[in-house]
Coordinates of C-alpha atoms in Angstrom, one line a residue:
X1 CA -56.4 -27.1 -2.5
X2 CA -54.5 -30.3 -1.8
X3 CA -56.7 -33.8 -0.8
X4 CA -56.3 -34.4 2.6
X5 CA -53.6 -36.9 3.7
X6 CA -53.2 -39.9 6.3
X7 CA -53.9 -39.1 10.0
X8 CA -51.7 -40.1 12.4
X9 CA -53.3 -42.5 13.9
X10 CA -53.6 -44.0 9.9
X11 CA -49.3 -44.1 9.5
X12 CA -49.1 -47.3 11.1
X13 CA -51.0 -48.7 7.9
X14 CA -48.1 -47.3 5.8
X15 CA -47.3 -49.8 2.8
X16 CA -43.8 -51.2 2.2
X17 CA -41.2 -49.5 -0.3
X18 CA -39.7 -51.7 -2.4
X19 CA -36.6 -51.0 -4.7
X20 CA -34.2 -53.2 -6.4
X21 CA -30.2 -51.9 -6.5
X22 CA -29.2 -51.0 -9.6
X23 CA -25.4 -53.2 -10.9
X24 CA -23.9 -50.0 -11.2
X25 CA -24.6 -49.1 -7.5
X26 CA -21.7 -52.7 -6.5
X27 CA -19.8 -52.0 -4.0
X28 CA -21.2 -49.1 -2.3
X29 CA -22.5 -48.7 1.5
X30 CA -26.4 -50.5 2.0
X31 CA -26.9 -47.2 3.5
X32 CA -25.4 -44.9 0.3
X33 CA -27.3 -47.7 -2.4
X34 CA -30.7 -46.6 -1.0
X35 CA -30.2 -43.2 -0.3
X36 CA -29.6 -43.1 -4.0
X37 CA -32.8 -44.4 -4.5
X38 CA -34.5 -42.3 -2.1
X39 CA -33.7 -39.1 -2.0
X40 CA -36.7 -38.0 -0.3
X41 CA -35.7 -40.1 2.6
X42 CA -32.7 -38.5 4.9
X43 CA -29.9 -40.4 5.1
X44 CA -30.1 -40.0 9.1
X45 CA -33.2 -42.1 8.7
X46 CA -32.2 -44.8 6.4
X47 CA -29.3 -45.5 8.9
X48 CA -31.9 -45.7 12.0
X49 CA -34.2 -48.2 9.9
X50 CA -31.3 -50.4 8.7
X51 CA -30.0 -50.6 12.8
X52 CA -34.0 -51.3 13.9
X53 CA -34.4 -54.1 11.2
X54 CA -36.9 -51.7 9.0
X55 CA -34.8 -52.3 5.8
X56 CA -34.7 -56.0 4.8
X57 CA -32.0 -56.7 1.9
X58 CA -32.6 -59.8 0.0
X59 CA -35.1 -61.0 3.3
X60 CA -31.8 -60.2 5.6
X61 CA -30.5 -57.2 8.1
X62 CA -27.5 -55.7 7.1
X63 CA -25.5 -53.1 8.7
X64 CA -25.6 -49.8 6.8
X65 CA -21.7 -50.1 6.2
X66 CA -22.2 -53.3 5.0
X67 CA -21.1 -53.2 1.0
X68 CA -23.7 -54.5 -2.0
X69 CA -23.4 -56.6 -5.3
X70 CA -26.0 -54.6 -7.2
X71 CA -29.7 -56.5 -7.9
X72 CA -30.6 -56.7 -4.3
X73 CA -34.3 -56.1 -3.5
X74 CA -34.9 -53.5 -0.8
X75 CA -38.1 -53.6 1.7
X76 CA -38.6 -50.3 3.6
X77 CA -40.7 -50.6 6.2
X78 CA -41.5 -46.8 7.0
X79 CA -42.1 -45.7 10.6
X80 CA -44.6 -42.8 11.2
X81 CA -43.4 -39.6 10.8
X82 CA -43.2 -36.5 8.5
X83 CA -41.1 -38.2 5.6
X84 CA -43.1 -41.3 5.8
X85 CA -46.1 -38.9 3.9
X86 CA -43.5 -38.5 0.9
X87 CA -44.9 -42.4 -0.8
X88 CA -48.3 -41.5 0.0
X89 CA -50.4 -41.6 -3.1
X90 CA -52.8 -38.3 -3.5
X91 CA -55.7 -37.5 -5.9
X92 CA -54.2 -34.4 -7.5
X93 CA -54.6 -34.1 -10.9
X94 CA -52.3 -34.6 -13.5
X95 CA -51.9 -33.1 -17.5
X96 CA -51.3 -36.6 -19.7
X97 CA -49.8 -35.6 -22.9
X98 CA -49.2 -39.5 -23.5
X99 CA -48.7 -42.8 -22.1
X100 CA -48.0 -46.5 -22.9
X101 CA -47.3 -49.5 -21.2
X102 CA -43.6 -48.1 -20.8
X103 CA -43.8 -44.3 -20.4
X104 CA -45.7 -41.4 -19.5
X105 CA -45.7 -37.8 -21.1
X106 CA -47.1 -35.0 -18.7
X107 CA -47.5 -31.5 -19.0
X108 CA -46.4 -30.6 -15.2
X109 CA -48.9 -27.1 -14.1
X110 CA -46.4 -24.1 -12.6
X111 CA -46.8 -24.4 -8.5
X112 CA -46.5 -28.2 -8.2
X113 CA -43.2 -29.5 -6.9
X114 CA -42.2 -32.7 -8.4
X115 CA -40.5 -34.4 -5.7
X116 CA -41.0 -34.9 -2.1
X117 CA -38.2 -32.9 0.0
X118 CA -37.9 -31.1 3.6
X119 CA -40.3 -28.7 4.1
X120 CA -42.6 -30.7 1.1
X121 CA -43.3 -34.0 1.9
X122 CA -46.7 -34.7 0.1
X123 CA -48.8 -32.5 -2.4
X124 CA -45.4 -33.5 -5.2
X125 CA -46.0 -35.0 -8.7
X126 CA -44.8 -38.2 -7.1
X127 CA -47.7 -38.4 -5.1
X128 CA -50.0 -37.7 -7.8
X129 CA -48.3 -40.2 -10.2
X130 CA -48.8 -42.9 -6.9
X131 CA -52.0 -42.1 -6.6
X132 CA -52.9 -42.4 -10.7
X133 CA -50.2 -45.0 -11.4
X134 CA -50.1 -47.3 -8.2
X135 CA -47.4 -49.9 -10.0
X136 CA -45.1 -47.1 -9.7
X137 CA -44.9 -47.5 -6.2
X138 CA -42.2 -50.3 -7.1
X139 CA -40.2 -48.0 -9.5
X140 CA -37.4 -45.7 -7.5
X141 CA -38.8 -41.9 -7.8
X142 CA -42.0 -43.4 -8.9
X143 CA -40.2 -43.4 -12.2
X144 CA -39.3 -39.8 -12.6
X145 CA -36.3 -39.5 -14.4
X146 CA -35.4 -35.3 -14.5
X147 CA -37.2 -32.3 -12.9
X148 CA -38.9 -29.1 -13.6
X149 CA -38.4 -26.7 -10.9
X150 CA -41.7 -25.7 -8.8
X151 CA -42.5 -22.6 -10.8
X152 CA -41.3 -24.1 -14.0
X153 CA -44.5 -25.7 -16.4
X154 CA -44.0 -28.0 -19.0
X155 CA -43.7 -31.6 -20.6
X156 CA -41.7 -34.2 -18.4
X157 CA -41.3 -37.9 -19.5
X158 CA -42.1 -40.4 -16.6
X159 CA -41.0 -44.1 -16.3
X160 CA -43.5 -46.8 -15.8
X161 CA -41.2 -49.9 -15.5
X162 CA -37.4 -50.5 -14.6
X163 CA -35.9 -50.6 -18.2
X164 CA -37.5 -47.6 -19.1
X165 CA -36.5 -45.9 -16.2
X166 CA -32.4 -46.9 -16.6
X167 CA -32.6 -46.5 -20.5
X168 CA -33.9 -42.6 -19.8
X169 CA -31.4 -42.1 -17.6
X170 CA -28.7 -43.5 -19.9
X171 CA -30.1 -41.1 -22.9
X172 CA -30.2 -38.6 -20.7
X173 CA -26.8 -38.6 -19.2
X174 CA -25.7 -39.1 -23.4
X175 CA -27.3 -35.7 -24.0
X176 CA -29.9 -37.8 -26.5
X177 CA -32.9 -36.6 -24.7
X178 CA -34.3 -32.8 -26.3
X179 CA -35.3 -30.5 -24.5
X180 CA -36.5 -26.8 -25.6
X181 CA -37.8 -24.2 -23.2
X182 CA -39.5 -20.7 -24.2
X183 CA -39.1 -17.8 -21.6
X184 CA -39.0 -13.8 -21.0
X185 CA -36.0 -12.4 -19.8
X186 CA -35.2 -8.8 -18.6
X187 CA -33.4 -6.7 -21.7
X188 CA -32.5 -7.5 -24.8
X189 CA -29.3 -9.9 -25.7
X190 CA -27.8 -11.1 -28.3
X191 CA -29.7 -13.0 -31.2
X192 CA -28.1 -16.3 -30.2
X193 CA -25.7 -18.0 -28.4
X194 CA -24.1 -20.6 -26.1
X195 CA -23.8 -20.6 -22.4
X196 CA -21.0 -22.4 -21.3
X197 CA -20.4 -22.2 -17.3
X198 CA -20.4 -24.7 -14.6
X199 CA -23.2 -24.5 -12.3
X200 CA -23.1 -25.5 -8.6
X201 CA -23.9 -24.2 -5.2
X202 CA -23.8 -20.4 -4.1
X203 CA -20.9 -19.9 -2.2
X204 CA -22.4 -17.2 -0.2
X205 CA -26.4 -18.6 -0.1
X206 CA -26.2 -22.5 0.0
X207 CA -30.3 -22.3 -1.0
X208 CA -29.0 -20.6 -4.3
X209 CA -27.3 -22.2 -7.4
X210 CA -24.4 -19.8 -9.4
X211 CA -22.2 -20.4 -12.2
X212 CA -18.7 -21.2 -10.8
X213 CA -15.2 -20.7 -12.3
X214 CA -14.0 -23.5 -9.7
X215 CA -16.0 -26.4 -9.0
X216 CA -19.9 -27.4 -10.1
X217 CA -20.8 -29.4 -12.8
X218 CA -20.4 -28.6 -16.6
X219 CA -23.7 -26.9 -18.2
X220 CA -24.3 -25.8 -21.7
X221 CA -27.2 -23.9 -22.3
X222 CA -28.3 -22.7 -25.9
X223 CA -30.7 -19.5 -26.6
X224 CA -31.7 -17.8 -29.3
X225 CA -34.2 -14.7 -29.8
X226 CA -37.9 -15.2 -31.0
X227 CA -39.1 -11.1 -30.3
X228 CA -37.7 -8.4 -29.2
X229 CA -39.5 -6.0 -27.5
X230 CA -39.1 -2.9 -25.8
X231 CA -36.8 -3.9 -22.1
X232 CA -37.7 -7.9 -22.7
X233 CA -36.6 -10.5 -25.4
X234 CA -39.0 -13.8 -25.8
X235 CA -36.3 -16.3 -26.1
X236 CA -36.1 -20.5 -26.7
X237 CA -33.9 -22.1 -24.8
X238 CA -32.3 -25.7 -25.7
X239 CA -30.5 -27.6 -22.9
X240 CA -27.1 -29.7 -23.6
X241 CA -27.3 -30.4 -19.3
X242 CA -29.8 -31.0 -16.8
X243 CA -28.0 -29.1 -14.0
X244 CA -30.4 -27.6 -11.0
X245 CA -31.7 -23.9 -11.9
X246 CA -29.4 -24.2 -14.7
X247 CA -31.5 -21.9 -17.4
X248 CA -32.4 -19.2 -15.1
X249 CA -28.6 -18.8 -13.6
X250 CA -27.1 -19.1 -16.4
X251 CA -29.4 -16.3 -17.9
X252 CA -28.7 -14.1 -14.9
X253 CA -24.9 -14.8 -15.8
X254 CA -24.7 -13.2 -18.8
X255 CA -27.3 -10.1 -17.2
X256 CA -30.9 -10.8 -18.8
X257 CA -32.3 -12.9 -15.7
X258 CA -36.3 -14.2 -16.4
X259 CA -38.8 -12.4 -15.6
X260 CA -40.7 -13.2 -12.3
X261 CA -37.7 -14.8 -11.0
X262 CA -38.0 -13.8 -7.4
X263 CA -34.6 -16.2 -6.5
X264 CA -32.1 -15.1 -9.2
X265 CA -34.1 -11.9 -10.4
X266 CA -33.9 -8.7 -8.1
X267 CA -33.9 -6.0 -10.7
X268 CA -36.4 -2.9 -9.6
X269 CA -37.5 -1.1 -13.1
X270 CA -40.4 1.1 -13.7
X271 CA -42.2 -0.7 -16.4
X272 CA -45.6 0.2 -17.8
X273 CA -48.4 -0.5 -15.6
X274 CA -49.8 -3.0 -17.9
X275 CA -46.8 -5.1 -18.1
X276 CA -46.6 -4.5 -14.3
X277 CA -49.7 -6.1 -13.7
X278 CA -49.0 -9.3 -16.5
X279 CA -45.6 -9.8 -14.3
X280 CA -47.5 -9.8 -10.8
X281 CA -50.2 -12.3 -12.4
X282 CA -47.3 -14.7 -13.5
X283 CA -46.3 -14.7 -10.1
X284 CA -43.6 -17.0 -11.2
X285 CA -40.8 -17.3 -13.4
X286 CA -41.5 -16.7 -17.1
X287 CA -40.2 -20.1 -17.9
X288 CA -42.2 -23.2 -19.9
X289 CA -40.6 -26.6 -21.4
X290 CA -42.3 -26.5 -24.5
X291 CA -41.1 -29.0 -26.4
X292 CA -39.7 -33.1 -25.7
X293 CA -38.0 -35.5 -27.9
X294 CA -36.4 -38.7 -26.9
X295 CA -36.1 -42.5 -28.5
X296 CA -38.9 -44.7 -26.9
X297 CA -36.8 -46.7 -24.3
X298 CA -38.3 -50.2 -26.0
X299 CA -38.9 -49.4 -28.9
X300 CA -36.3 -47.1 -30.0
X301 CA -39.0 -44.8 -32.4
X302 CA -38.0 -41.2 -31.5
X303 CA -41.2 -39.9 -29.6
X304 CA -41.9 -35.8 -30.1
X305 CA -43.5 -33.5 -28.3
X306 CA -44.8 -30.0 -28.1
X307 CA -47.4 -28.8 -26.3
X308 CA -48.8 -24.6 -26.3
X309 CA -47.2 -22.2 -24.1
X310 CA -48.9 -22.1 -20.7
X311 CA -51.3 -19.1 -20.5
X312 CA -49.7 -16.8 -17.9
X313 CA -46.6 -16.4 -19.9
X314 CA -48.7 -16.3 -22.8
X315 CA -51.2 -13.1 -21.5
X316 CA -47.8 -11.0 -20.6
X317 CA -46.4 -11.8 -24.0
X318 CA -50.0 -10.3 -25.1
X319 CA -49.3 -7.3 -23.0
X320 CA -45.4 -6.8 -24.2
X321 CA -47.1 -7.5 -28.0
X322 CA -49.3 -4.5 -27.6
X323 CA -52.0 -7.0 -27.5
X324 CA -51.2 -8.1 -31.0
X325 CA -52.1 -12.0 -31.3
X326 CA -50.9 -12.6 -34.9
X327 CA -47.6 -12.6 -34.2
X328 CA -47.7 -14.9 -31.3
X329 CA -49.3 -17.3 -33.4
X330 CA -46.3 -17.3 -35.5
X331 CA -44.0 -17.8 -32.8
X332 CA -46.0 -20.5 -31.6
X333 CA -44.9 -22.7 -34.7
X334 CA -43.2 -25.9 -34.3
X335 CA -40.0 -25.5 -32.6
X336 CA -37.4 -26.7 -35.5
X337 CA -34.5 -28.6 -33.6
X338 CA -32.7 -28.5 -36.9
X339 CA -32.2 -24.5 -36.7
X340 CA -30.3 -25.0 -33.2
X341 CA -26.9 -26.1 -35.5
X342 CA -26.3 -22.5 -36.4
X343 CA -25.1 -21.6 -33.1
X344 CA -22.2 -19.6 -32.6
X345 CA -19.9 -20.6 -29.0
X346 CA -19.9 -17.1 -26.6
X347 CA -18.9 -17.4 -23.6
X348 CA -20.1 -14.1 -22.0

């Protein structure tokens, strides 16, 4: 169960937001630089606040078509209502792997949305990090720099000042940030490969992502094959792109879609009743980021790490294993980035 949040009658004591705009954001809209910043704010709002005098850049109103230099400091003054609950901090409890002065290494439970949307406004991992790490509160996102999906667990690196925030970004956007999933997909395909299609917005449900052969974003996706077993492969996935949902549609793509994946995984299959019963107590996607490497944003020493796979996954592998925990163990070995360079290109 969630902590309670603010009453009403409590939103008028609502703290400040404050952001400073990025020198890459120059020349934009005020309106467009801070939506940027916030995109758990609607853009519909922003507007209203900048015309009522909410949004104070460098101490002055501007209008929201009015253009920016980059390195202005924001203050929001939030008004009550539902989005204003998305910079609350909560008590909910969060997994530390690590922290320093500059980052923060958590191992994010499946169930807990990371940031604050429509329909979501408070119970996210921003909230939590607010409530444990109140400097964040002048950090945009609260220094998250990528996402796990809701039902996804795993490691996620947090930023705890400015420069570590933009330097994340920057090695993230280079493709020098690891990151190495393990999951349970439907049927059995081949020992390794590379997925290579773009990913954007279902044409035909706008709530749904889809590889496209027009349009979306590049995404590369590397797999190869841990187990087999009888109907489902164990597989470890390695991302070259962060795109949204991009592991679980570009495994439906090629026709072995996760396990448990009620939004890209309709398949109806007899299975054993045991296995039956391990897939209804996952209850989510069979998908955990197991392992994270980047270079420490100051000081530049490559930080590693890997944490075990979360139980759920672990009790149906159990069940597909015949109950057999030796082998687990073995696959549970540190995940070698090195071995990833023997990958073949297959576009299927």
């Amino acid at each position: 169960m969630l902590p309670d949040i603010a009453l009403d009658s409590d939103l008028e004591n609502i703290e400040p937001i404050y952001l400073t705009i990025p020198n890459e954001s120059a020349g934009l809209r005020i309106d467009a630089a801070i939506a940027l910043l916030t995109p758990e704010l609607s853009r519909t709002r922003l507007t209203t606040w900048l015309k009522e005098g909410r949004i104070l850049v460098n101490n002055k109103i501007l209008r929201p078509k009015d253009k920016i230099y980059g390195g202005e400091e924001i203050i929001i003054n939030p008004v009550p209502g539902e989005e204003s609950f998305a910079h609350m901090p909560q008590d909910i409890d969060i997994s530390v792997v690590f922290e320093d002065e500059h980052v923060i290494v958590i191992n994010k439970p499946a169930g807990l949305i990371v940031h604050p949307g429509a329909g979501n406004w408070n119970g996210t991992l921003l909230n939590a990090l607010l409530f444990h790490y109140p400097e964040l509160k002048n950090i945009p996102r609260a220094g998250i720099v990528h996402r796990l999906d809701k039902d996804t667990s795993g490691l996620m690196v947090v930023a705890r000042t400015l420069i570590a925030q933009t330097k994340l970004v920057q090695d993230l956007e280079a493709r020098k940030v690891t990151r190495i999933y393990r999951a349970i997909v439907e049927g059995q395909p081949h020992k390794e490969g590379i997925i290579k299609k773009n990913v954007g917005r279902d044409p035909h449900n706008r709530i749904k992502m889809a590889t496209l052969n027009l349009g979306g974003k590049e995404a590369i996706t590397k797999f190869r094959v841990l187990q087999y077993f009888d109907k489902f492969s164990y597989i470890e996935c390695k991302l070259e792109t962060g795109r949204t949902h991009q592991i679980r549609v570009h495994l439906k793509s090629i026709g072995h879609p996760l396990v448990g994946d009620a939004t890209y995984n309709t398949r109806k299959v007899n299975y054993k009743e045991n296995i039956l019963d391990a897939i209804e107590s996952l209850d989510r996607q069979a998908l955990h980021a197991i392992k994270l490497s980047f270079s420490h944003p100051v000081t530049s020493d490559i930080m590693s790490f890997q944490i075990p796979l979360a139980q759920d996954i672990k009790y149906l592998l159990l069940q597909l294993n015949e109950n057999k925990q030796t082998l687990l163990d073995e696959l549970d070995e540190d995940c070698d980035e090195s071995n990833w360079e023997v990958f073949y290109v297959k576009d299927e």
